[in-house]
DNA sequence: AGCTCCGACCAATCGGAAATTGGTTGAGCC
DNA sequence: GGCTCAACCAATTTCCGATTGGTCGGAGCT
């Protein structure tokens, strides 16, 4: 009977724990008491409690983390760690394709919802890219310009996805040094293209904004293929 | 001449500050000394220094933040790539808008790149949703169907963004119990709509796939507005 | 009046020590 | 062998003091 005892007592503790969790009111984040307190409260050993918690965790009912605590529900997926693994599985060409699919639609949405504030910021970014003395500065303002377009959609999930794309871009490009010490030429293709995008957004021309963004990204892609150095624009 | 004096001294301090910044070597993050120290080092008042810093900031050369310090370059855009914080700032309606913008384009791309393997899996998912005995099972297969479409794009970043959208969906819906104990009706609108999407993908009809997906999501959206309970489909 | 300077204060932030927490190990005891 | 207990470990949070950009008000100067 001793072997039955193990499984039997373990299961009983699990059910006891389930009952406690159903009864006890948890804080907003679903965190439950520390193992040491919980063990004392239930009148069992920490070892026993941990075994019960282990089964509950394997069932996906709870999740635990050192230093944080034990929580109800599914372990939250953190995007940042995914970025690193995603970056390892992709490449600049694939990323460019994703941008070509997503960003025109973002521009289209922005044309519908952009406020005057967004437009002035877009114009400012555009002017700053023209004034940029170094390539680094140009990149900063260019990135900000594209992000402002995403902000203009006034859609949080969309903005989040754009940020994710950007983070991926940085991760993939990471380590590759830009080999252009000079500043962009005055007739750099992006200037006119950016202008076309902003104009379309200002005119609430959704199709035009999407088309202009697509043309811009295709131009960037051509540049990328030619130089095979970086995926910035 | 007194009025010229103001602007003159101010400008001289700005140039003095510019010279200092060009000469002084800054730490990696581009942070420059605290205002109090910098004022002492330049032999000017903090008030004067702050005025000069203000003009430099308006020019976009530096950015400042309380408690952090003053830095060279552009103010970094705070990327909200954390699912939890993202979920807190959004709502089901906004999420639905994002899905309506993104997922049709994913379907369009899938129509171009889907392999026979993807198509058989799509058909399997479709069949399983019809056979589902509980709403929970239906949801599982429905989710997998949509994800298979994203996989069919064979584009890692795109798939990652789709997963992010899904995680957001779960996070936003978190805590709200589904109030449908019964299984979906045999004539549930999704069945025909899913079929239309898969057919279009199979026929390499990109526009058709995008349109079908859009129609499907709009149908889901109508359902959502009617029930105002959940954002699943 | 219109400034500038100076000191004090405020709220946001950083830094580091101390406490907390899940995970692990090993000795002692059935 | 299993079980318990205590100690320890590493990750994380929490707390507190110091730092920092921003602000206010009075004194002094033109």
Short mmCIF file of C-alpha atoms (C1' of nucleotides) in Angstrom, two decimals:
data_model
loop_
_atom_site.label_atom_id
_atom_site.label_comp_id
_atom_site.label_asym_id
_atom_site.label_seq_id
_atom_site.Cartn_x
_atom_site.Cartn_y
_atom_site.Cartn_z
CA UNK A 1 0.00 0.00 0.00
CA UNK A 2 2.97 2.29 0.38
CA UNK A 3 3.24 2.90 -3.36
CA UNK A 4 -0.41 3.88 -3.57
CA UNK A 5 0.22 6.24 -0.73
CA UNK A 6 2.59 8.42 -2.72
CA UNK A 7 0.27 9.00 -5.64
CA UNK A 8 -2.74 9.20 -3.40
CA UNK A 9 -1.37 11.86 -1.05
CA UNK A 10 0.06 13.80 -3.95
CA UNK A 11 -3.26 13.89 -5.75
CA UNK A 12 -5.05 14.90 -2.59
CA UNK A 13 -2.69 17.79 -2.15
CA UNK A 14 -3.33 18.84 -5.73
CA UNK A 15 -7.07 18.84 -5.15
CA UNK A 16 -6.60 20.67 -1.87
CA UNK A 17 -4.55 23.25 -3.72
CA UNK A 18 -7.17 23.56 -6.45
CA UNK A 19 -9.81 24.16 -3.80
CA UNK A 20 -7.71 26.79 -2.15
CA UNK A 21 -7.09 28.60 -5.43
CA UNK A 22 -10.79 28.54 -6.31
CA UNK A 23 -11.70 29.91 -2.91
CA UNK A 24 -8.91 32.39 -2.24
CA UNK A 25 -9.22 35.78 -3.83
CA UNK A 26 -6.08 36.66 -5.73
CA UNK A 27 -4.63 40.08 -6.47
CA UNK A 28 -5.18 41.64 -9.86
CA UNK A 29 -2.15 40.03 -11.47
CA UNK A 30 -3.19 36.54 -10.43
CA UNK A 31 -0.23 36.08 -8.17
CA UNK A 32 -0.59 33.54 -5.40
CA UNK A 33 1.25 33.50 -2.05
CA UNK A 34 4.91 32.46 -1.86
CA UNK A 35 5.53 28.75 -1.63
CA UNK A 36 6.72 28.97 1.96
CA UNK A 37 3.59 30.79 3.16
CA UNK A 38 1.29 28.65 1.07
CA UNK A 39 2.84 25.46 2.42
CA UNK A 40 2.32 26.66 5.97
CA UNK A 41 -1.23 27.77 5.22
CA UNK A 42 -2.15 24.40 3.75
CA UNK A 43 -0.30 22.55 6.49
CA UNK A 44 1.96 20.64 4.10
CA UNK A 45 5.66 20.53 3.41
CA UNK A 46 7.16 22.79 0.81
CA UNK A 47 8.44 19.72 -1.01
CA UNK A 48 4.91 18.34 -1.18
CA UNK A 49 3.46 21.66 -2.21
CA UNK A 50 6.07 22.05 -4.92
CA UNK A 51 5.17 18.67 -6.33
CA UNK A 52 1.53 19.69 -6.49
CA UNK A 53 2.46 23.02 -8.04
CA UNK A 54 4.55 21.10 -10.54
CA UNK A 55 1.58 19.10 -11.77
CA UNK A 56 -0.56 22.23 -11.94
CA UNK A 57 2.17 23.92 -13.95
CA UNK A 58 2.44 21.00 -16.36
CA UNK A 59 -1.29 21.27 -16.83
CA UNK A 60 -0.82 24.90 -17.79
CA UNK A 61 -2.95 26.18 -14.93
CA UNK A 62 -0.15 28.20 -13.37
CA UNK A 63 3.29 29.46 -14.24
CA UNK A 64 6.25 30.27 -12.03
CA UNK A 65 9.43 32.25 -12.23
CA UNK A 66 12.32 32.72 -9.83
CA UNK A 67 12.17 36.00 -7.97
CA UNK A 68 8.77 36.81 -9.41
CA UNK A 69 6.41 34.29 -7.90
CA UNK A 70 3.69 31.89 -8.95
CA UNK A 71 0.78 33.07 -11.08
CA UNK A 72 -2.49 31.78 -12.45
CA UNK A 73 -3.04 31.38 -16.16
CA UNK A 74 -0.64 31.04 -19.06
CA UNK A 75 2.93 32.20 -18.96
CA UNK A 76 3.04 35.58 -20.68
CA UNK A 77 4.99 35.53 -23.92
CA UNK A 78 7.60 38.20 -23.91
CA UNK A 79 8.16 39.65 -27.32
CA UNK A 80 11.72 40.75 -26.82
CA UNK A 81 13.14 37.29 -26.46
CA UNK A 82 11.19 36.32 -29.54
CA UNK A 83 12.93 39.09 -31.42
CA UNK A 84 16.30 37.47 -30.92
CA UNK A 85 15.12 34.03 -32.03
CA UNK A 86 13.16 35.52 -34.92
CA UNK A 87 16.19 37.45 -36.07
CA UNK A 88 18.17 34.24 -36.19
CA UNK A 89 15.65 32.57 -38.47
CA UNK A 90 15.19 35.34 -40.96
CA UNK A 91 17.27 37.44 -43.33
CA UNK A 92 17.20 40.92 -44.82
CA UNK A 93 15.39 39.83 -47.98
CA UNK A 94 12.57 38.21 -46.05
CA UNK A 95 12.35 41.21 -43.78
CA UNK A 96 12.08 43.48 -46.76
CA UNK A 97 9.23 41.41 -48.13
CA UNK A 98 7.42 41.71 -44.80
CA UNK A 99 7.91 45.46 -44.82
CA UNK A 100 6.57 45.63 -48.35
CA UNK A 101 3.47 43.82 -47.22
CA UNK A 102 2.84 45.67 -43.96
CA UNK A 103 4.03 49.24 -44.26
CA UNK A 104 1.95 50.26 -47.29
CA UNK A 105 -1.15 49.23 -45.37
CA UNK A 106 0.02 51.23 -42.38
CA UNK A 107 0.46 54.25 -44.63
CA UNK A 108 -3.01 53.66 -46.04
CA UNK A 109 -4.51 53.62 -42.56
CA UNK A 110 -2.48 56.68 -41.57
CA UNK A 111 -3.94 58.63 -44.50
CA UNK A 112 -7.33 58.13 -42.92
CA UNK A 113 -6.51 59.02 -39.33
CA UNK A 114 -3.49 61.34 -39.33
CA UNK A 115 -3.96 64.55 -37.33
CA UNK A 116 -2.44 67.94 -38.17
CA UNK A 117 0.02 67.32 -35.36
CA UNK A 118 1.24 64.19 -37.06
CA UNK A 119 1.59 66.01 -40.35
CA UNK A 120 3.71 68.77 -38.90
CA UNK A 121 5.94 66.18 -37.28
CA UNK A 122 6.23 64.35 -40.58
CA UNK A 123 7.25 67.57 -42.29
CA UNK A 124 9.79 68.23 -39.57
CA UNK A 125 11.31 64.78 -39.95
CA UNK A 126 11.43 65.22 -43.69
CA UNK A 127 13.25 68.55 -43.33
CA UNK A 128 15.70 67.06 -40.82
CA UNK A 129 16.61 64.21 -43.15
CA UNK A 130 17.50 66.80 -45.77
CA UNK A 131 19.62 68.77 -43.31
CA UNK A 132 21.37 65.71 -41.93
CA UNK A 133 25.12 66.19 -41.86
CA UNK A 134 25.96 62.57 -41.25
CA UNK A 135 24.42 59.31 -42.35
CA UNK A 136 23.72 58.48 -38.74
CA UNK A 137 21.59 61.57 -38.28
CA UNK A 138 19.77 60.85 -41.51
CA UNK A 139 18.93 57.37 -40.29
CA UNK A 140 17.59 58.69 -37.01
CA UNK A 141 15.19 61.08 -38.67
CA UNK A 142 14.21 58.59 -41.32
CA UNK A 143 13.34 56.02 -38.68
CA UNK A 144 11.36 58.60 -36.80
CA UNK A 145 9.52 59.61 -39.94
CA UNK A 146 8.42 56.07 -40.63
CA UNK A 147 7.40 55.58 -37.01
CA UNK A 148 5.38 58.78 -37.03
CA UNK A 149 3.41 57.35 -39.93
CA UNK A 150 2.71 54.30 -37.80
CA UNK A 151 1.71 56.55 -34.89
CA UNK A 152 -0.63 58.43 -37.18
CA UNK A 153 -2.75 55.31 -37.51
CA UNK A 154 -3.63 55.85 -33.84
CA UNK A 155 -3.80 52.09 -33.54
CA UNK A 156 -1.81 50.60 -30.67
CA UNK A 157 -1.49 47.04 -31.99
CA UNK A 158 -0.42 48.32 -35.38
CA UNK A 159 2.19 50.54 -33.79
CA UNK A 160 3.39 47.61 -31.73
CA UNK A 161 3.81 45.48 -34.82
CA UNK A 162 5.72 48.25 -36.55
CA UNK A 163 8.03 48.51 -33.57
CA UNK A 164 8.54 44.78 -33.70
CA UNK A 165 9.49 45.02 -37.34
CA UNK A 166 11.92 47.79 -36.49
CA UNK A 167 13.45 45.84 -33.64
CA UNK A 168 13.90 42.92 -36.01
CA UNK A 169 15.53 45.20 -38.51
CA UNK A 170 18.01 46.40 -35.93
CA UNK A 171 18.66 42.85 -34.75
CA UNK A 172 19.31 41.55 -38.23
CA UNK A 173 21.48 44.49 -39.16
CA UNK A 174 23.24 44.27 -35.86
CA UNK A 175 26.98 44.08 -36.11
CA UNK A 176 27.12 45.16 -39.72
CA UNK A 177 28.72 48.53 -39.84
CA UNK A 178 27.42 51.01 -42.27
CA UNK A 179 30.20 51.68 -44.71
CA UNK A 180 29.01 55.05 -45.90
CA UNK A 181 30.96 57.73 -44.10
CA UNK A 182 29.57 60.44 -46.33
CA UNK A 183 26.18 62.01 -45.89
CA UNK A 184 23.36 61.18 -48.30
CA UNK A 185 23.34 63.07 -51.56
CA UNK A 186 20.99 65.97 -52.01
CA UNK A 187 19.18 64.02 -54.72
CA UNK A 188 18.92 60.84 -52.68
CA UNK A 189 15.91 58.92 -53.95
CA UNK A 190 14.25 58.83 -50.51
CA UNK A 191 13.66 62.57 -50.37
CA UNK A 192 11.15 62.73 -53.20
CA UNK A 193 9.61 59.42 -52.17
CA UNK A 194 9.08 60.52 -48.58
CA UNK A 195 7.51 63.68 -49.86
CA UNK A 196 5.09 61.73 -52.03
CA UNK A 197 4.04 59.63 -49.05
CA UNK A 198 3.48 62.63 -46.81
CA UNK A 199 1.60 64.49 -49.53
CA UNK A 200 -0.72 61.54 -50.04
CA UNK A 201 -1.39 61.27 -46.32
CA UNK A 202 -2.07 64.98 -46.13
CA UNK A 203 -4.56 64.69 -49.00
CA UNK A 204 -6.24 61.75 -47.29
CA UNK A 205 -5.40 59.73 -50.39
CA UNK A 206 -5.31 56.23 -48.92
CA UNK A 207 -4.49 54.39 -52.14
CA UNK A 208 -1.90 57.00 -53.00
CA UNK A 209 -0.23 56.70 -49.60
CA UNK A 210 -0.05 52.93 -49.88
CA UNK A 211 1.31 53.12 -53.42
CA UNK A 212 3.87 55.75 -52.51
CA UNK A 213 5.06 53.73 -49.55
CA UNK A 214 5.30 50.63 -51.70
CA UNK A 215 7.29 52.50 -54.32
CA UNK A 216 9.59 53.88 -51.63
CA UNK A 217 10.26 50.47 -50.14
CA UNK A 218 10.85 48.93 -53.54
CA UNK A 219 13.36 51.66 -54.21
CA UNK A 220 15.04 50.89 -50.90
CA UNK A 221 15.03 47.22 -51.81
CA UNK A 222 16.74 47.88 -55.12
CA UNK A 223 19.33 49.92 -53.28
CA UNK A 224 19.78 47.10 -50.83
CA UNK A 225 20.26 44.48 -53.48
CA UNK A 226 22.76 46.67 -55.26
CA UNK A 227 24.84 47.36 -52.18
CA UNK A 228 24.04 44.24 -50.20
CA UNK A 229 25.23 46.06 -47.17
CA UNK A 230 22.36 47.26 -45.10
CA UNK A 231 18.62 47.36 -44.94
CA UNK A 232 18.22 50.95 -43.84
CA UNK A 233 16.73 53.51 -46.08
CA UNK B 1 21.92 98.20 -28.04
CA UNK B 2 20.60 96.52 -24.91
CA UNK B 3 18.18 94.36 -26.86
CA UNK B 4 20.93 93.10 -29.09
CA UNK B 5 22.90 92.22 -26.01
CA UNK B 6 20.42 89.54 -24.91
CA UNK B 7 20.38 87.67 -28.17
CA UNK B 8 24.10 88.21 -28.61
CA UNK B 9 25.18 86.73 -25.28
CA UNK B 10 22.72 83.90 -25.64
CA UNK B 11 24.06 83.00 -29.04
CA UNK B 12 27.61 83.19 -27.82
CA UNK B 13 26.82 80.74 -25.07
CA UNK B 14 25.21 78.44 -27.61
CA UNK B 15 28.34 78.53 -29.76
CA UNK B 16 30.51 78.05 -26.69
CA UNK B 17 28.39 75.03 -25.80
CA UNK B 18 28.63 73.67 -29.32
CA UNK B 19 32.41 73.99 -29.18
CA UNK B 20 32.51 72.20 -25.87
CA UNK B 21 30.38 69.34 -27.16
CA UNK B 22 32.50 68.98 -30.28
CA UNK B 23 35.67 68.91 -28.21
CA UNK B 24 34.62 66.91 -25.15
CA UNK B 25 34.55 63.18 -25.54
CA UNK B 26 31.26 61.81 -24.38
CA UNK B 27 30.47 58.40 -22.95
CA UNK B 28 29.09 55.73 -25.23
CA UNK B 29 25.45 56.70 -24.66
CA UNK B 30 26.09 60.30 -25.63
CA UNK B 31 25.23 61.60 -22.20
CA UNK B 32 26.70 64.94 -21.27
CA UNK B 33 27.46 66.23 -17.78
CA UNK B 34 24.66 67.40 -15.46
CA UNK B 35 23.53 70.95 -15.95
CA UNK B 36 25.00 72.06 -12.63
CA UNK B 37 28.46 70.72 -13.43
CA UNK B 38 28.36 71.89 -17.02
CA UNK B 39 27.39 75.38 -15.99
CA UNK B 40 30.32 75.52 -13.58
CA UNK B 41 32.70 74.10 -16.18
CA UNK B 42 31.68 76.69 -18.76
CA UNK B 43 31.65 79.48 -16.21
CA UNK B 44 28.04 80.45 -16.84
CA UNK B 45 24.87 80.42 -14.84
CA UNK B 46 22.57 77.42 -14.95
CA UNK B 47 19.81 79.70 -16.19
CA UNK B 48 21.98 80.80 -19.10
CA UNK B 49 23.13 77.27 -19.81
CA UNK B 50 19.55 76.03 -19.77
CA UNK B 51 18.57 78.67 -22.30
CA UNK B 52 21.36 77.52 -24.60
CA UNK B 53 20.41 73.89 -24.06
CA UNK B 54 16.85 74.83 -24.88
CA UNK B 55 17.80 76.16 -28.29
CA UNK B 56 19.94 73.10 -28.97
CA UNK B 57 17.03 70.91 -28.00
CA UNK B 58 14.63 72.75 -30.28
CA UNK B 59 17.12 72.20 -33.07
CA UNK B 60 16.96 68.49 -32.37
CA UNK B 61 20.64 68.27 -31.50
CA UNK B 62 20.08 67.05 -27.96
CA UNK B 63 17.27 65.68 -25.84
CA UNK B 64 16.69 65.84 -22.09
CA UNK B 65 14.65 63.99 -19.54
CA UNK B 66 14.16 64.52 -15.82
CA UNK B 67 16.17 62.11 -13.73
CA UNK B 68 17.96 60.74 -16.77
CA UNK B 69 20.10 63.57 -18.04
CA UNK B 70 20.90 65.36 -21.29
CA UNK B 71 21.95 63.39 -24.36
CA UNK B 72 23.18 64.00 -27.87
CA UNK B 73 21.09 63.05 -30.87
CA UNK B 74 17.40 62.26 -31.18
CA UNK B 75 15.12 61.32 -28.35
CA UNK B 76 14.78 57.55 -28.55
CA UNK B 77 11.25 56.43 -29.29
CA UNK B 78 9.99 54.24 -26.51
CA UNK B 79 9.20 50.99 -28.21
CA UNK B 80 6.17 49.27 -26.72
CA UNK B 81 7.00 45.74 -27.69
CA UNK B 82 5.77 44.27 -24.44
CA UNK B 83 2.57 42.34 -24.89
CA UNK B 84 1.28 43.07 -21.41
CA UNK B 85 1.70 46.85 -21.62
CA UNK B 86 0.43 46.80 -25.17
CA UNK B 87 -2.68 44.96 -24.07
CA UNK B 88 -3.31 47.53 -21.39
CA UNK B 89 -3.35 50.39 -23.87
CA UNK B 90 -5.62 48.88 -26.46
CA UNK B 91 -9.11 47.45 -26.71
CA UNK B 92 -10.97 44.85 -28.75
CA UNK B 93 -12.21 47.36 -31.33
CA UNK B 94 -8.73 48.67 -32.05
CA UNK B 95 -7.39 45.14 -32.24
CA UNK B 96 -10.06 44.23 -34.72
CA UNK B 97 -9.09 47.19 -36.88
CA UNK B 98 -5.49 46.03 -36.82
CA UNK B 99 -6.51 42.52 -37.83
CA UNK B 100 -8.58 43.96 -40.68
CA UNK B 101 -5.54 45.79 -41.91
CA UNK B 102 -2.97 43.04 -41.55
CA UNK B 103 -4.60 39.67 -42.06
CA UNK B 104 -5.99 40.28 -45.55
CA UNK B 105 -2.48 41.13 -46.71
CA UNK B 106 -1.17 37.97 -45.08
CA UNK B 107 -3.80 35.99 -46.96
CA UNK B 108 -2.82 37.74 -50.17
CA UNK B 109 0.82 36.80 -49.66
CA UNK B 110 -0.15 33.26 -48.74
CA UNK B 111 -2.00 32.86 -52.02
CA UNK B 112 1.28 33.42 -53.78
CA UNK B 113 3.48 31.12 -51.71
CA UNK B 114 1.29 28.41 -50.21
CA UNK B 115 2.52 24.87 -50.83
CA UNK B 116 0.30 21.80 -51.31
CA UNK B 117 1.26 20.80 -47.77
CA UNK B 118 -0.17 24.05 -46.43
CA UNK B 119 -3.34 23.54 -48.42
CA UNK B 120 -3.95 20.05 -47.07
CA UNK B 121 -3.41 21.36 -43.55
CA UNK B 122 -5.85 24.19 -44.22
CA UNK B 123 -8.44 21.67 -45.42
CA UNK B 124 -7.83 19.55 -42.33
CA UNK B 125 -8.33 22.52 -40.02
CA UNK B 126 -11.47 23.47 -41.88
CA UNK B 127 -12.85 19.94 -41.48
CA UNK B 128 -11.98 19.88 -37.79
CA UNK B 129 -13.79 23.14 -37.11
CA UNK B 130 -16.90 21.56 -38.60
CA UNK B 131 -16.52 18.45 -36.47
CA UNK B 132 -15.83 20.39 -33.28
CA UNK B 133 -18.00 19.17 -30.41
CA UNK B 134 -17.29 22.11 -28.15
CA UNK B 135 -16.66 25.76 -28.71
CA UNK B 136 -13.25 25.35 -27.19
CA UNK B 137 -12.26 22.79 -29.81
CA UNK B 138 -13.64 24.97 -32.55
CA UNK B 139 -11.51 27.84 -31.37
CA UNK B 140 -8.38 25.73 -31.32
CA UNK B 141 -8.79 24.62 -34.91
CA UNK B 142 -9.89 28.04 -36.06
CA UNK B 143 -6.78 29.59 -34.53
CA UNK B 144 -4.62 26.95 -36.16
CA UNK B 145 -6.30 27.58 -39.49
CA UNK B 146 -5.52 31.25 -39.38
CA UNK B 147 -1.98 30.54 -38.27
CA UNK B 148 -1.47 28.08 -41.09
CA UNK B 149 -2.36 30.84 -43.51
CA UNK B 150 0.34 32.96 -41.91
CA UNK B 151 2.78 30.04 -42.14
CA UNK B 152 1.94 29.67 -45.81
CA UNK B 153 3.51 33.05 -46.47
CA UNK B 154 6.81 31.36 -45.58
CA UNK B 155 7.88 34.68 -44.16
CA UNK B 156 9.29 34.56 -40.63
CA UNK B 157 8.75 38.21 -39.68
CA UNK B 158 5.20 38.09 -40.96
CA UNK B 159 4.51 34.95 -38.95
CA UNK B 160 6.03 36.59 -35.89
CA UNK B 161 3.76 39.59 -36.25
CA UNK B 162 0.75 37.35 -36.63
CA UNK B 163 1.72 35.53 -33.44
CA UNK B 164 2.06 38.87 -31.70
CA UNK B 165 -1.42 39.84 -32.80
CA UNK B 166 -2.70 36.54 -31.49
CA UNK B 167 -0.94 36.95 -28.15
CA UNK B 168 -2.49 40.40 -27.88
CA UNK B 169 -5.86 38.93 -28.62
CA UNK B 170 -5.49 36.43 -25.81
CA UNK B 171 -4.20 39.09 -23.42
CA UNK B 172 -7.06 41.47 -24.13
CA UNK B 173 -9.65 38.75 -23.86
CA UNK B 174 -8.01 37.56 -20.67
CA UNK B 175 -10.38 37.15 -17.78
CA UNK B 176 -13.53 37.41 -19.87
CA UNK B 177 -15.23 34.08 -19.83
CA UNK B 178 -16.70 32.83 -23.02
CA UNK B 179 -20.43 32.61 -22.48
CA UNK B 180 -21.17 30.12 -25.21
CA UNK B 181 -21.39 26.66 -23.71
CA UNK B 182 -22.86 25.21 -26.88
CA UNK B 183 -20.93 24.28 -29.97
CA UNK B 184 -21.11 26.46 -33.07
CA UNK B 185 -24.08 25.93 -35.36
CA UNK B 186 -23.64 23.91 -38.52
CA UNK B 187 -24.40 27.01 -40.55
CA UNK B 188 -22.03 29.23 -38.62
CA UNK B 189 -20.96 32.05 -40.91
CA UNK B 190 -17.27 31.19 -40.52
CA UNK B 191 -17.51 27.89 -42.31
CA UNK B 192 -18.37 29.28 -45.73
CA UNK B 193 -16.03 32.21 -45.24
CA UNK B 194 -13.08 30.02 -44.35
CA UNK B 195 -13.82 27.94 -47.40
CA UNK B 196 -13.78 30.99 -49.62
CA UNK B 197 -10.39 32.01 -48.25
CA UNK B 198 -8.87 28.57 -48.75
CA UNK B 199 -10.32 28.29 -52.25
CA UNK B 200 -8.82 31.62 -53.23
CA UNK B 201 -5.44 30.62 -51.88
CA UNK B 202 -5.62 27.34 -53.72
CA UNK B 203 -6.43 29.15 -56.97
CA UNK B 204 -3.52 31.57 -56.39
CA UNK B 205 -6.09 34.34 -56.44
CA UNK B 206 -4.29 36.95 -54.33
CA UNK B 207 -6.94 39.63 -54.55
CA UNK B 208 -9.62 37.05 -53.90
CA UNK B 209 -7.83 35.74 -50.82
CA UNK B 210 -7.42 39.22 -49.41
CA UNK B 211 -11.04 40.07 -50.11
CA UNK B 212 -12.30 36.83 -48.61
CA UNK B 213 -10.25 37.33 -45.48
CA UNK B 214 -11.49 40.88 -45.17
CA UNK B 215 -15.06 39.75 -45.56
CA UNK B 216 -14.52 37.06 -42.96
CA UNK B 217 -13.06 39.46 -40.42
CA UNK B 218 -15.80 41.98 -41.03
CA UNK B 219 -18.30 39.25 -40.37
CA UNK B 220 -16.48 38.40 -37.15
CA UNK B 221 -16.48 42.07 -36.26
CA UNK B 222 -20.23 42.32 -36.74
CA UNK B 223 -20.64 39.29 -34.54
CA UNK B 224 -18.39 40.87 -31.96
CA UNK B 225 -20.30 44.13 -31.90
CA UNK B 226 -23.53 42.22 -31.57
CA UNK B 227 -22.35 40.10 -28.66
CA UNK B 228 -19.77 42.50 -27.24
CA UNK B 229 -18.33 39.60 -25.39
CA UNK B 230 -15.32 38.25 -27.14
CA UNK B 231 -13.09 38.77 -30.12
CA UNK B 232 -12.65 35.18 -31.12
CA UNK B 233 -14.00 33.84 -34.37
"C1'" DA C 1 9.25 97.21 -15.45
"C1'" DG C 2 12.34 93.64 -17.13
"C1'" DC C 3 15.96 90.86 -16.76
"C1'" DT C 4 19.16 87.74 -14.30
"C1'" DC C 5 20.90 85.17 -10.59
"C1'" DC C 6 20.51 82.20 -6.79
"C1'" DG C 7 18.68 79.10 -3.77
"C1'" DA C 8 15.27 75.94 -2.71
"C1'" DC C 9 12.14 72.58 -3.94
"C1'" DC C 10 9.76 68.93 -6.98
"C1'" DA C 11 9.06 64.70 -9.48
"C1'" DA C 12 11.22 61.34 -12.32
"C1'" DT C 13 15.04 58.41 -12.46
"C1'" DC C 14 19.12 55.82 -11.27
"C1'" DG C 15 22.06 52.88 -8.18
"C1'" DG C 16 22.79 49.81 -4.86
"C1'" DA C 17 21.77 47.31 -0.69
"C1'" DA C 18 18.50 44.29 1.44
"C1'" DA C 19 14.61 41.38 1.32
"C1'" DT C 20 11.83 38.09 -1.32
"C1'" DT C 21 11.05 34.00 -4.18
"C1'" DG C 22 11.26 29.79 -7.01
"C1'" DG C 23 14.80 26.25 -7.65
"C1'" DT C 24 18.52 23.14 -5.88
"C1'" DT C 25 21.42 20.48 -2.93
"C1'" DG C 26 22.79 17.68 0.86
"C1'" DA C 27 22.47 15.81 5.48
"C1'" DG C 28 19.55 13.33 8.56
"C1'" DC C 29 15.77 10.21 9.24
"C1'" DC C 30 12.65 6.89 8.51
"C1'" DG D 1 14.38 3.88 -1.64
"C1'" DG D 2 11.46 8.16 -0.08
"C1'" DC D 3 10.62 12.09 2.82
"C1'" DT D 4 11.78 16.35 5.54
"C1'" DC D 5 14.27 20.07 6.79
"C1'" DA D 6 17.57 23.56 6.49
"C1'" DA D 7 20.71 25.97 3.99
"C1'" DC D 8 22.08 27.90 -0.12
"C1'" DC D 9 21.67 29.95 -5.02
"C1'" DA D 10 20.30 33.08 -8.56
"C1'" DA D 11 16.75 35.95 -10.38
"C1'" DT D 12 13.78 39.50 -9.15
"C1'" DT D 13 11.48 42.89 -6.46
"C1'" DT D 14 11.42 46.41 -3.07
"C1'" DC D 15 13.08 50.05 -0.54
"C1'" DC D 16 15.84 54.15 0.20
"C1'" DG D 17 19.04 57.71 -0.84
"C1'" DA D 18 21.38 60.30 -4.39
"C1'" DT D 19 21.08 62.42 -8.85
"C1'" DT D 20 18.97 65.27 -12.44
"C1'" DG D 21 16.11 68.17 -15.41
"C1'" DG D 22 12.32 71.35 -14.51
"C1'" DT D 23 10.06 75.07 -11.74
"C1'" DC D 24 9.14 78.71 -8.54
"C1'" DG D 25 10.02 82.94 -5.82
"C1'" DG D 26 12.63 86.43 -3.87
"C1'" DA D 27 16.83 89.40 -4.19
"C1'" DG D 28 19.55 92.30 -6.99
"C1'" DC D 29 20.72 94.77 -11.04
"C1'" DT D 30 19.92 97.73 -15.31
#
